[in-house]
PDB file of C-alpha atoms in Angstrom:
ATOM      1  CA  UNK A1000     125.492 107.057  80.676  1.00 71.00           C
ATOM      2  CA  UNK A1001     125.759 108.347  84.412  1.00 85.00           C
ATOM      3  CA  UNK A1002     124.201 110.853  85.854  1.00 91.00           C
ATOM      4  CA  UNK A1003     124.522 112.548  89.464  1.00 88.00           C
ATOM      5  CA  UNK A1004     126.247 109.169  90.129  1.00 93.00           C
ATOM      6  CA  UNK A1005     123.268 106.933  88.588  1.00 97.00           C
ATOM      7  CA  UNK A1006     123.517 104.533  86.294  1.00 96.00           C
ATOM      8  CA  UNK A1007     121.113 102.552  84.055  1.00 97.00           C
ATOM      9  CA  UNK A1008     121.358  99.485  82.303  1.00 96.00           C
ATOM     10  CA  UNK A1009     118.611  97.699  80.539  1.00 95.00           C
ATOM     11  CA  UNK A1010     118.607  94.154  80.227  1.00 87.00           C
ATOM     12  CA  UNK A1011     115.804  92.711  77.973  1.00 87.00           C
ATOM     13  CA  UNK A1012     112.695  92.782  80.915  1.00 95.00           C
ATOM     14  CA  UNK A1013     114.683  94.067  83.861  1.00 97.00           C
ATOM     15  CA  UNK A1014     117.190  97.194  84.869  1.00 97.00           C
ATOM     16  CA  UNK A1015     120.329  97.643  86.468  1.00 97.00           C
ATOM     17  CA  UNK A1016     120.598 101.207  88.798  1.00 98.00           C
ATOM     18  CA  UNK A1017     124.330 101.504  89.842  1.00 98.00           C
ATOM     19  CA  UNK A1018     124.504 103.851  92.259  1.00 97.00           C
ATOM     20  CA  UNK A1019     127.936 104.921  91.112  1.00 96.00           C
ATOM     21  CA  UNK A1020     128.943 108.361  93.288  1.00 96.00           C
ATOM     22  CA  UNK A1021     132.771 107.997  94.429  1.00 96.00           C
ATOM     23  CA  UNK A1022     134.168 107.307  97.296  1.00 94.00           C
ATOM     24  CA  UNK A1023     130.619 106.105  99.268  1.00 95.00           C
ATOM     25  CA  UNK A1024     127.600 107.116  97.151  1.00 96.00           C
ATOM     26  CA  UNK A1025     126.525 109.718  99.903  1.00 95.00           C
ATOM     27  CA  UNK A1026     122.931 110.647  99.061  1.00 97.00           C
ATOM     28  CA  UNK A1027     122.692 114.686  98.419  1.00 97.00           C
ATOM     29  CA  UNK A1028     119.849 115.754  97.126  1.00 97.00           C
ATOM     30  CA  UNK A1029     120.509 115.228  92.970  1.00 97.00           C
ATOM     31  CA  UNK A1030     120.796 111.942  93.843  1.00 97.00           C
ATOM     32  CA  UNK A1031     118.141 111.063  95.345  1.00 98.00           C
ATOM     33  CA  UNK A1032     116.239 113.220  92.751  1.00 97.00           C
ATOM     34  CA  UNK A1033     117.838 111.146  89.781  1.00 98.00           C
ATOM     35  CA  UNK A1034     117.142 108.089  91.438  1.00 98.00           C
ATOM     36  CA  UNK A1035     113.505 108.926  91.472  1.00 98.00           C
ATOM     37  CA  UNK A1036     113.806 110.303  87.652  1.00 97.00           C
ATOM     38  CA  UNK A1037     115.665 106.841  86.970  1.00 97.00           C
ATOM     39  CA  UNK A1038     112.393 104.998  88.772  1.00 98.00           C
ATOM     40  CA  UNK A1039     109.691 106.362  87.626  1.00 98.00           C
ATOM     41  CA  UNK A1040     111.140 105.908  84.066  1.00 97.00           C
ATOM     42  CA  UNK A1041     111.731 102.939  84.010  1.00 97.00           C
ATOM     43  CA  UNK A1042     107.991 102.339  85.349  1.00 97.00           C
ATOM     44  CA  UNK A1043     106.870 104.107  81.865  1.00 97.00           C
ATOM     45  CA  UNK A1044     108.501 101.428  79.466  1.00 96.00           C
ATOM     46  CA  UNK A1045     106.094  98.533  78.955  1.00 94.00           C
ATOM     47  CA  UNK A1046     109.206  96.420  78.339  1.00 95.00           C
ATOM     48  CA  UNK A1047     110.823  96.764  81.596  1.00 97.00           C
ATOM     49  CA  UNK A1048     109.549  94.706  84.316  1.00 97.00           C
ATOM     50  CA  UNK A1049     111.711  94.963  87.169  1.00 97.00           C
ATOM     51  CA  UNK A1050     114.924  96.520  88.855  1.00 98.00           C
ATOM     52  CA  UNK A1051     118.526  95.437  90.857  1.00 98.00           C
ATOM     53  CA  UNK A1052     120.003  98.332  92.951  1.00 98.00           C
ATOM     54  CA  UNK A1053     123.492  97.551  93.235  1.00 98.00           C
ATOM     55  CA  UNK A1054     126.467  99.723  93.949  1.00 97.00           C
ATOM     56  CA  UNK A1055     129.289 100.037  91.112  1.00 96.00           C
ATOM     57  CA  UNK A1056     131.875 101.677  93.537  1.00 96.00           C
ATOM     58  CA  UNK A1057     135.856 100.555  94.025  1.00 94.00           C
ATOM     59  CA  UNK A1058     134.871 100.390  97.599  1.00 95.00           C
ATOM     60  CA  UNK A1059     132.824  98.108  99.555  1.00 96.00           C
ATOM     61  CA  UNK A1060     130.096  99.809 100.122  1.00 97.00           C
ATOM     62  CA  UNK A1061     126.229  99.989  99.488  1.00 98.00           C
ATOM     63  CA  UNK A1062     126.276 103.818 100.618  1.00 96.00           C
ATOM     64  CA  UNK A1063     127.140 105.372 102.974  1.00 94.00           C
ATOM     65  CA  UNK A1064     123.818 106.667 103.552  1.00 95.00           C
ATOM     66  CA  UNK A1065     122.657 110.493 103.351  1.00 96.00           C
ATOM     67  CA  UNK A1066     125.339 113.475 103.024  1.00 96.00           C
ATOM     68  CA  UNK A1067     125.801 114.951 106.469  1.00 94.00           C
ATOM     69  CA  UNK A1068     125.966 117.940 105.293  1.00 94.00           C
ATOM     70  CA  UNK A1069     121.737 117.676 103.659  1.00 97.00           C
ATOM     71  CA  UNK A1070     121.697 117.388 107.322  1.00 96.00           C
ATOM     72  CA  UNK A1071     123.632 119.757 109.130  1.00 96.00           C
ATOM     73  CA  UNK A1072     121.712 123.273 109.466  1.00 96.00           C
ATOM     74  CA  UNK A1073     125.162 125.405 109.121  1.00 95.00           C
ATOM     75  CA  UNK A1074     125.508 124.339 105.521  1.00 95.00           C
ATOM     76  CA  UNK A1075     121.770 124.238 104.436  1.00 96.00           C
ATOM     77  CA  UNK A1076     118.769 126.441 104.406  1.00 96.00           C
ATOM     78  CA  UNK A1077     115.124 125.816 104.519  1.00 96.00           C
ATOM     79  CA  UNK A1078     114.622 126.016 100.654  1.00 97.00           C
ATOM     80  CA  UNK A1079     117.118 123.500 100.504  1.00 97.00           C
ATOM     81  CA  UNK A1080     116.388 121.065 103.078  1.00 97.00           C
ATOM     82  CA  UNK A1081     112.741 121.246 101.500  1.00 98.00           C
ATOM     83  CA  UNK A1082     114.401 119.731  97.649  1.00 98.00           C
ATOM     84  CA  UNK A1083     116.337 117.057  99.411  1.00 98.00           C
ATOM     85  CA  UNK A1084     113.758 115.312 102.007  1.00 98.00           C
ATOM     86  CA  UNK A1085     111.051 115.927  99.445  1.00 98.00           C
ATOM     87  CA  UNK A1086     113.483 114.122  96.657  1.00 98.00           C
ATOM     88  CA  UNK A1087     114.532 111.860  99.180  1.00 98.00           C
ATOM     89  CA  UNK A1088     110.576 111.067 100.594  1.00 98.00           C
ATOM     90  CA  UNK A1089     108.782 110.821  96.882  1.00 98.00           C
ATOM     91  CA  UNK A1090     111.722 108.132  95.804  1.00 98.00           C
ATOM     92  CA  UNK A1091     111.676 105.976  98.790  1.00 98.00           C
ATOM     93  CA  UNK A1092     107.142 106.303  98.332  1.00 98.00           C
ATOM     94  CA  UNK A1093     107.824 104.976  95.514  1.00 98.00           C
ATOM     95  CA  UNK A1094     109.760 102.746  95.909  1.00 98.00           C
ATOM     96  CA  UNK A1095     108.269 100.818  98.999  1.00 98.00           C
ATOM     97  CA  UNK A1096     104.723 100.393  96.263  1.00 98.00           C
ATOM     98  CA  UNK A1097     105.955 100.473  92.562  1.00 97.00           C
ATOM     99  CA  UNK A1098     104.759  97.711  90.800  1.00 96.00           C
ATOM    100  CA  UNK A1099     108.050  96.860  89.416  1.00 97.00           C
ATOM    101  CA  UNK A1100     110.157  93.856  90.767  1.00 98.00           C
ATOM    102  CA  UNK A1101     112.943  95.467  93.370  1.00 98.00           C
ATOM    103  CA  UNK A1102     115.840  93.986  94.193  1.00 98.00           C
ATOM    104  CA  UNK A1103     118.437  95.428  96.394  1.00 98.00           C
ATOM    105  CA  UNK A1104     121.878  93.789  95.659  1.00 98.00           C
ATOM    106  CA  UNK A1105     124.322  94.534  98.743  1.00 98.00           C
ATOM    107  CA  UNK A1106     128.198  95.023  98.444  1.00 97.00           C
ATOM    108  CA  UNK A1107     129.630  96.010 101.462  1.00 97.00           C
ATOM    109  CA  UNK A1108     128.130  98.890 103.963  1.00 97.00           C
ATOM    110  CA  UNK A1109     124.826  99.872 104.325  1.00 98.00           C
ATOM    111  CA  UNK A1110     124.056 101.969 106.851  1.00 97.00           C
ATOM    112  CA  UNK A1111     120.831 104.585 107.073  1.00 97.00           C
ATOM    113  CA  UNK A1112     120.066 105.764 103.625  1.00 97.00           C
ATOM    114  CA  UNK A1113     120.905 103.044 102.062  1.00 97.00           C
ATOM    115  CA  UNK A1114     119.226 100.469 104.620  1.00 98.00           C
ATOM    116  CA  UNK A1115     116.088 102.028 103.894  1.00 98.00           C
ATOM    117  CA  UNK A1116     116.348 101.721  99.929  1.00 98.00           C
ATOM    118  CA  UNK A1117     116.985  97.808 100.232  1.00 98.00           C
ATOM    119  CA  UNK A1118     113.986  97.746 102.744  1.00 98.00           C
ATOM    120  CA  UNK A1119     112.210  99.334 100.505  1.00 98.00           C
ATOM    121  CA  UNK A1120     112.712  97.060  98.183  1.00 98.00           C
ATOM    122  CA  UNK A1121     110.953  93.181  97.420  1.00 98.00           C
ATOM    123  CA  UNK A1122     114.617  91.572  97.926  1.00 98.00           C
ATOM    124  CA  UNK A1123     117.643  92.536  99.667  1.00 98.00           C
ATOM    125  CA  UNK A1124     120.657  89.758  98.502  1.00 98.00           C
ATOM    126  CA  UNK A1125     123.941  90.576 100.270  1.00 98.00           C
ATOM    127  CA  UNK A1126     127.383  88.805  99.957  1.00 98.00           C
ATOM    128  CA  UNK A1127     129.257  87.371 103.033  1.00 96.00           C
ATOM    129  CA  UNK A1128     132.270  89.671 102.882  1.00 93.00           C
ATOM    130  CA  UNK A1129     133.518  90.857 106.433  1.00 95.00           C
ATOM    131  CA  UNK A1130     132.738  94.898 105.639  1.00 95.00           C
ATOM    132  CA  UNK A1131     128.821  93.618 104.509  1.00 97.00           C
ATOM    133  CA  UNK A1132     126.468  94.969 107.229  1.00 98.00           C
ATOM    134  CA  UNK A1133     123.230  96.689 107.168  1.00 98.00           C
ATOM    135  CA  UNK A1134     121.333  98.643 109.958  1.00 98.00           C
ATOM    136  CA  UNK A1135     119.378 102.228 110.296  1.00 98.00           C
ATOM    137  CA  UNK A1136     121.620 103.560 112.720  1.00 97.00           C
ATOM    138  CA  UNK A1137     121.482 107.049 112.976  1.00 96.00           C
ATOM    139  CA  UNK A1138     120.879 107.112 116.271  1.00 96.00           C
ATOM    140  CA  UNK A1139     125.106 107.263 116.452  1.00 94.00           C
ATOM    141  CA  UNK A1140     125.010 110.504 114.811  1.00 92.00           C
ATOM    142  CA  UNK A1141     122.961 111.626 117.001  1.00 92.00           C
ATOM    143  CA  UNK A1142     120.061 111.962 115.529  1.00 94.00           C
ATOM    144  CA  UNK A1143     116.653 110.239 115.211  1.00 95.00           C
ATOM    145  CA  UNK A1144     115.823 107.337 112.027  1.00 97.00           C
ATOM    146  CA  UNK A1145     113.047 109.270 110.207  1.00 97.00           C
ATOM    147  CA  UNK A1146     109.768 107.839 111.298  1.00 96.00           C
ATOM    148  CA  UNK A1147     108.383 105.899 108.225  1.00 97.00           C
ATOM    149  CA  UNK A1148     111.808 104.497 108.205  1.00 98.00           C
ATOM    150  CA  UNK A1149     111.499 102.474 111.325  1.00 98.00           C
ATOM    151  CA  UNK A1150     107.539 101.399 109.974  1.00 98.00           C
ATOM    152  CA  UNK A1151     108.869  99.554 107.076  1.00 98.00           C
ATOM    153  CA  UNK A1152     111.573  97.735 108.568  1.00 98.00           C
ATOM    154  CA  UNK A1153     109.275  96.703 110.859  1.00 98.00           C
ATOM    155  CA  UNK A1154     106.866  95.365 108.523  1.00 97.00           C
ATOM    156  CA  UNK A1155     109.539  93.133 107.394  1.00 97.00           C
ATOM    157  CA  UNK A1156     111.094  92.407 110.682  1.00 98.00           C
ATOM    158  CA  UNK A1157     109.053  92.986 113.680  1.00 98.00           C
ATOM    159  CA  UNK A1158     108.551  95.555 116.111  1.00 97.00           C
ATOM    160  CA  UNK A1159     110.203  94.483 118.783  1.00 97.00           C
ATOM    161  CA  UNK A1160     113.620  93.759 116.278  1.00 98.00           C
ATOM    162  CA  UNK A1161     113.392  97.078 114.967  1.00 98.00           C
ATOM    163  CA  UNK A1162     113.151  98.293 118.329  1.00 98.00           C
ATOM    164  CA  UNK A1163     116.497  96.577 119.606  1.00 97.00           C
ATOM    165  CA  UNK A1164     118.262  97.805 116.199  1.00 98.00           C
ATOM    166  CA  UNK A1165     117.426 101.123 116.053  1.00 98.00           C
ATOM    167  CA  UNK A1166     117.859 102.138 119.161  1.00 98.00           C
ATOM    168  CA  UNK A1167     121.184 100.516 119.675  1.00 98.00           C
ATOM    169  CA  UNK A1168     122.206 101.911 116.282  1.00 97.00           C
ATOM    170  CA  UNK A1169     122.997  98.764 115.345  1.00 98.00           C
ATOM    171  CA  UNK A1170     125.074  97.019 111.835  1.00 98.00           C
ATOM    172  CA  UNK A1171     124.286  93.472 112.157  1.00 98.00           C
ATOM    173  CA  UNK A1172     126.644  91.897 109.395  1.00 98.00           C
ATOM    174  CA  UNK A1173     125.378  89.667 106.534  1.00 98.00           C
ATOM    175  CA  UNK A1174     124.909  85.919 108.525  1.00 97.00           C
ATOM    176  CA  UNK A1175     123.520  88.384 111.485  1.00 98.00           C
ATOM    177  CA  UNK A1176     121.117  90.139 109.205  1.00 98.00           C
ATOM    178  CA  UNK A1177     120.529  87.128 107.181  1.00 98.00           C
ATOM    179  CA  UNK A1178     118.875  85.844 110.715  1.00 98.00           C
ATOM    180  CA  UNK A1179     116.403  87.734 111.408  1.00 98.00           C
ATOM    181  CA  UNK A1180     114.491  88.545 108.084  1.00 97.00           C
ATOM    182  CA  UNK A1181     116.560  91.518 107.205  1.00 98.00           C
ATOM    183  CA  UNK A1182     118.237  89.882 104.132  1.00 98.00           C
ATOM    184  CA  UNK A1183     116.750  87.179 102.095  1.00 98.00           C
ATOM    185  CA  UNK A1184     120.015  85.494 100.455  1.00 98.00           C
ATOM    186  CA  UNK A1185     123.851  85.974 102.220  1.00 98.00           C
ATOM    187  CA  UNK A1186     126.148  84.610  98.437  1.00 98.00           C
ATOM    188  CA  UNK A1187     130.142  85.345  97.626  1.00 97.00           C
ATOM    189  CA  UNK A1188     130.546  88.027  96.598  1.00 95.00           C
ATOM    190  CA  UNK A1189     131.476  87.102  93.105  1.00 96.00           C
ATOM    191  CA  UNK A1190     127.992  85.513  92.751  1.00 97.00           C
ATOM    192  CA  UNK A1191     126.378  89.080  94.149  1.00 98.00           C
ATOM    193  CA  UNK A1192     124.953  90.209  90.669  1.00 97.00           C
ATOM    194  CA  UNK A1193     123.791  86.454  89.011  1.00 97.00           C
ATOM    195  CA  UNK A1194     122.093  85.597  92.110  1.00 98.00           C
ATOM    196  CA  UNK A1195     119.898  88.961  91.565  1.00 98.00           C
ATOM    197  CA  UNK A1196     119.352  88.276  88.043  1.00 97.00           C
ATOM    198  CA  UNK A1197     118.686  85.257  89.124  1.00 97.00           C
ATOM    199  CA  UNK A1198     115.879  85.791  91.941  1.00 97.00           C
ATOM    200  CA  UNK A1199     114.330  88.553  89.426  1.00 97.00           C
ATOM    201  CA  UNK A1200     113.905  86.366  86.422  1.00 96.00           C
ATOM    202  CA  UNK A1201     112.343  83.763  89.028  1.00 96.00           C
ATOM    203  CA  UNK A1202     110.111  86.552  90.093  1.00 96.00           C
ATOM    204  CA  UNK A1203     109.016  87.536  86.763  1.00 96.00           C
ATOM    205  CA  UNK A1204     107.497  84.642  86.092  1.00 94.00           C
ATOM    206  CA  UNK A1205     104.865  85.547  87.717  1.00 92.00           C
ATOM    207  CA  UNK A1206     101.872  87.267  85.940  1.00 90.00           C
ATOM    208  CA  UNK A1207     102.624  91.604  86.402  1.00 86.00           C
ATOM    209  CA  UNK A1208      99.513  92.611  86.968  1.00 85.00           C
ATOM    210  CA  UNK A1209      98.622  90.306  89.805  1.00 93.00           C
ATOM    211  CA  UNK A1210     102.403  90.530  91.805  1.00 95.00           C
ATOM    212  CA  UNK A1211     101.578  94.571  91.188  1.00 94.00           C
ATOM    213  CA  UNK A1212      98.041  94.479  92.588  1.00 95.00           C
ATOM    214  CA  UNK A1213      99.430  92.666  95.461  1.00 96.00           C
ATOM    215  CA  UNK A1214     102.226  94.648  96.022  1.00 96.00           C
ATOM    216  CA  UNK A1215     100.007  97.573  96.142  1.00 96.00           C
ATOM    217  CA  UNK A1216      97.025  95.907  98.585  1.00 97.00           C
ATOM    218  CA  UNK A1217     100.781  95.610 100.932  1.00 97.00           C
ATOM    219  CA  UNK A1218     102.585  98.852 100.680  1.00 97.00           C
ATOM    220  CA  UNK A1219      99.931 101.337  99.454  1.00 97.00           C
ATOM    221  CA  UNK A1220      98.558 102.569 101.639  1.00 97.00           C
ATOM    222  CA  UNK A1221     101.995 103.397 103.830  1.00 98.00           C
ATOM    223  CA  UNK A1222     103.680 104.742 100.859  1.00 98.00           C
ATOM    224  CA  UNK A1223     101.014 106.984 100.476  1.00 98.00           C
ATOM    225  CA  UNK A1224     100.511 108.492 103.745  1.00 97.00           C
ATOM    226  CA  UNK A1225     104.088 108.355 103.719  1.00 97.00           C
ATOM    227  CA  UNK A1226     104.397 110.945 100.536  1.00 98.00           C
ATOM    228  CA  UNK A1227     101.338 112.724 101.878  1.00 98.00           C
ATOM    229  CA  UNK A1228     103.402 113.242 105.166  1.00 97.00           C
ATOM    230  CA  UNK A1229     106.139 115.322 103.300  1.00 98.00           C
ATOM    231  CA  UNK A1230     105.556 119.306 104.611  1.00 97.00           C
ATOM    232  CA  UNK A1231     104.647 118.492 108.147  1.00 97.00           C
ATOM    233  CA  UNK A1232     108.332 115.652 108.250  1.00 97.00           C
ATOM    234  CA  UNK A1233     110.067 118.647 106.789  1.00 97.00           C
ATOM    235  CA  UNK A1234     108.969 121.168 109.663  1.00 97.00           C
ATOM    236  CA  UNK A1235     109.602 118.522 112.486  1.00 96.00           C
ATOM    237  CA  UNK A1236     112.689 116.887 111.025  1.00 97.00           C
ATOM    238  CA  UNK A1237     114.022 120.760 110.530  1.00 97.00           C
ATOM    239  CA  UNK A1238     113.527 122.070 113.652  1.00 96.00           C
ATOM    240  CA  UNK A1239     115.122 119.013 115.084  1.00 95.00           C
ATOM    241  CA  UNK A1240     117.751 119.634 112.633  1.00 96.00           C
ATOM    242  CA  UNK A1241     118.572 123.365 113.918  1.00 97.00           C
ATOM    243  CA  UNK A1242     118.646 122.591 117.788  1.00 96.00           C
ATOM    244  CA  UNK A1243     122.398 123.080 119.434  1.00 96.00           C
ATOM    245  CA  UNK A1244     122.522 119.905 120.185  1.00 95.00           C
ATOM    246  CA  UNK A1245     121.764 118.128 116.982  1.00 95.00           C
ATOM    247  CA  UNK A1246     123.822 120.694 115.456  1.00 96.00           C
ATOM    248  CA  UNK A1247     127.290 119.942 117.960  1.00 95.00           C
ATOM    249  CA  UNK A1248     126.149 116.436 117.381  1.00 94.00           C
ATOM    250  CA  UNK A1249     126.449 116.519 113.894  1.00 94.00           C
ATOM    251  CA  UNK A1250     129.098 118.763 113.821  1.00 94.00           C
ATOM    252  CA  UNK A1251     131.652 116.263 115.585  1.00 92.00           C
ATOM    253  CA  UNK A1252     130.802 113.437 112.558  1.00 90.00           C
ATOM    254  CA  UNK A1253     131.340 116.073 109.806  1.00 89.00           C
ATOM    255  CA  UNK A1254     135.040 116.476 111.948  1.00 89.00           C
ATOM    256  CA  UNK A1255     135.608 112.639 112.360  1.00 85.00           C
ATOM    257  CA  UNK A1256     135.235 112.691 108.434  1.00 78.00           C
ATOM    258  CA  UNK A1257     137.636 115.547 107.348  1.00 75.00           C
ATOM    259  CA  UNK A1258     140.178 113.485 109.585  1.00 71.00           C
ATOM    260  CA  UNK A1259     139.586 110.918 108.003  1.00 66.00           C
ATOM    261  CA  UNK A1260     140.302 111.926 104.515  1.00 60.00           C
ATOM    262  CA  UNK A1261     143.534 113.801 106.270  1.00 50.00           C
ATOM    263  CA  UNK A1262     144.510 110.536 106.546  1.00 48.00           C
ATOM    264  CA  UNK A1263     143.546 108.414 103.148  1.00 45.00           C
TER     265      UNK A1263
END
C-alpha cells in the first residue's frame, strides 16, 4: 500500500521504503510525516533489522528535495511551517540514529532534502547514470543549508569539503561523489537494488546489538541535539523565509518551475 507517496515493502529481515510521489518526490509535510511513521513502525517489528530507501519514480530522481511551497512564505503560515519542519527534522534525526541498518539506493538527481536523507543513512549506493548527482544545493535557491544538515555532511566528508560543496551549491556526479566519500559505491542502473540488497545482507551478518549501540555512540548526541533544537530552528528559519529577499528568491524559483511545467 502506498501512502502519501511512500510505499513499504518487507523482505524477510529488511524492508524497502520506496518513495514514489510523482513527478519528482517533492517533500511536503505529509511526505516527511509518512517517512517518520514508516521508520518508527519498522523499528517496532522484531524481524526487521534494516531499511533500503529508493525512488520508484518514472524519471531519474531520488527526490527533488523539499516542496518549495512549504518554504515560500506567501503560501504558508507559521503553524503550517512548524508542522512541516517538525516532521522533517524528527524523521532525519531518527533516521540518523536508528538501530536499523540503513542504505540509500540513489538513481538520478539527489539534491537538498534527498541528499540529507541519503547522508543520514549508514551507506549510499548511486547509479552511474549521467543524471546521477548529489548535494546540499540550497544556496543556489537563495536560502541557507540547514545547520544540522551541514554537520551531518561534515561528519562524512570533513569540514573543508563540506564548505566547498555547500557554499558553491555543488552537485557532483556519481564518480566524483565516490571520490569525495559522499557515496560508498557506484553501480550500473540495473545493479542498483541488487547491490543495495547485497550490502544490506553483508551488514546484517553483524550482531544487531553491537551495531546499534555503536551507531548510537557515533550519531546519537548530534541526533538528540538536532531534535531538541526544533523550536529554536523553526523560529530562526521562519524569520529568514519571511524576509523580502528570501521571498523574492523563492518567487523566482517557483516561476522557473511553473515555466518548466508549461513546456512539458
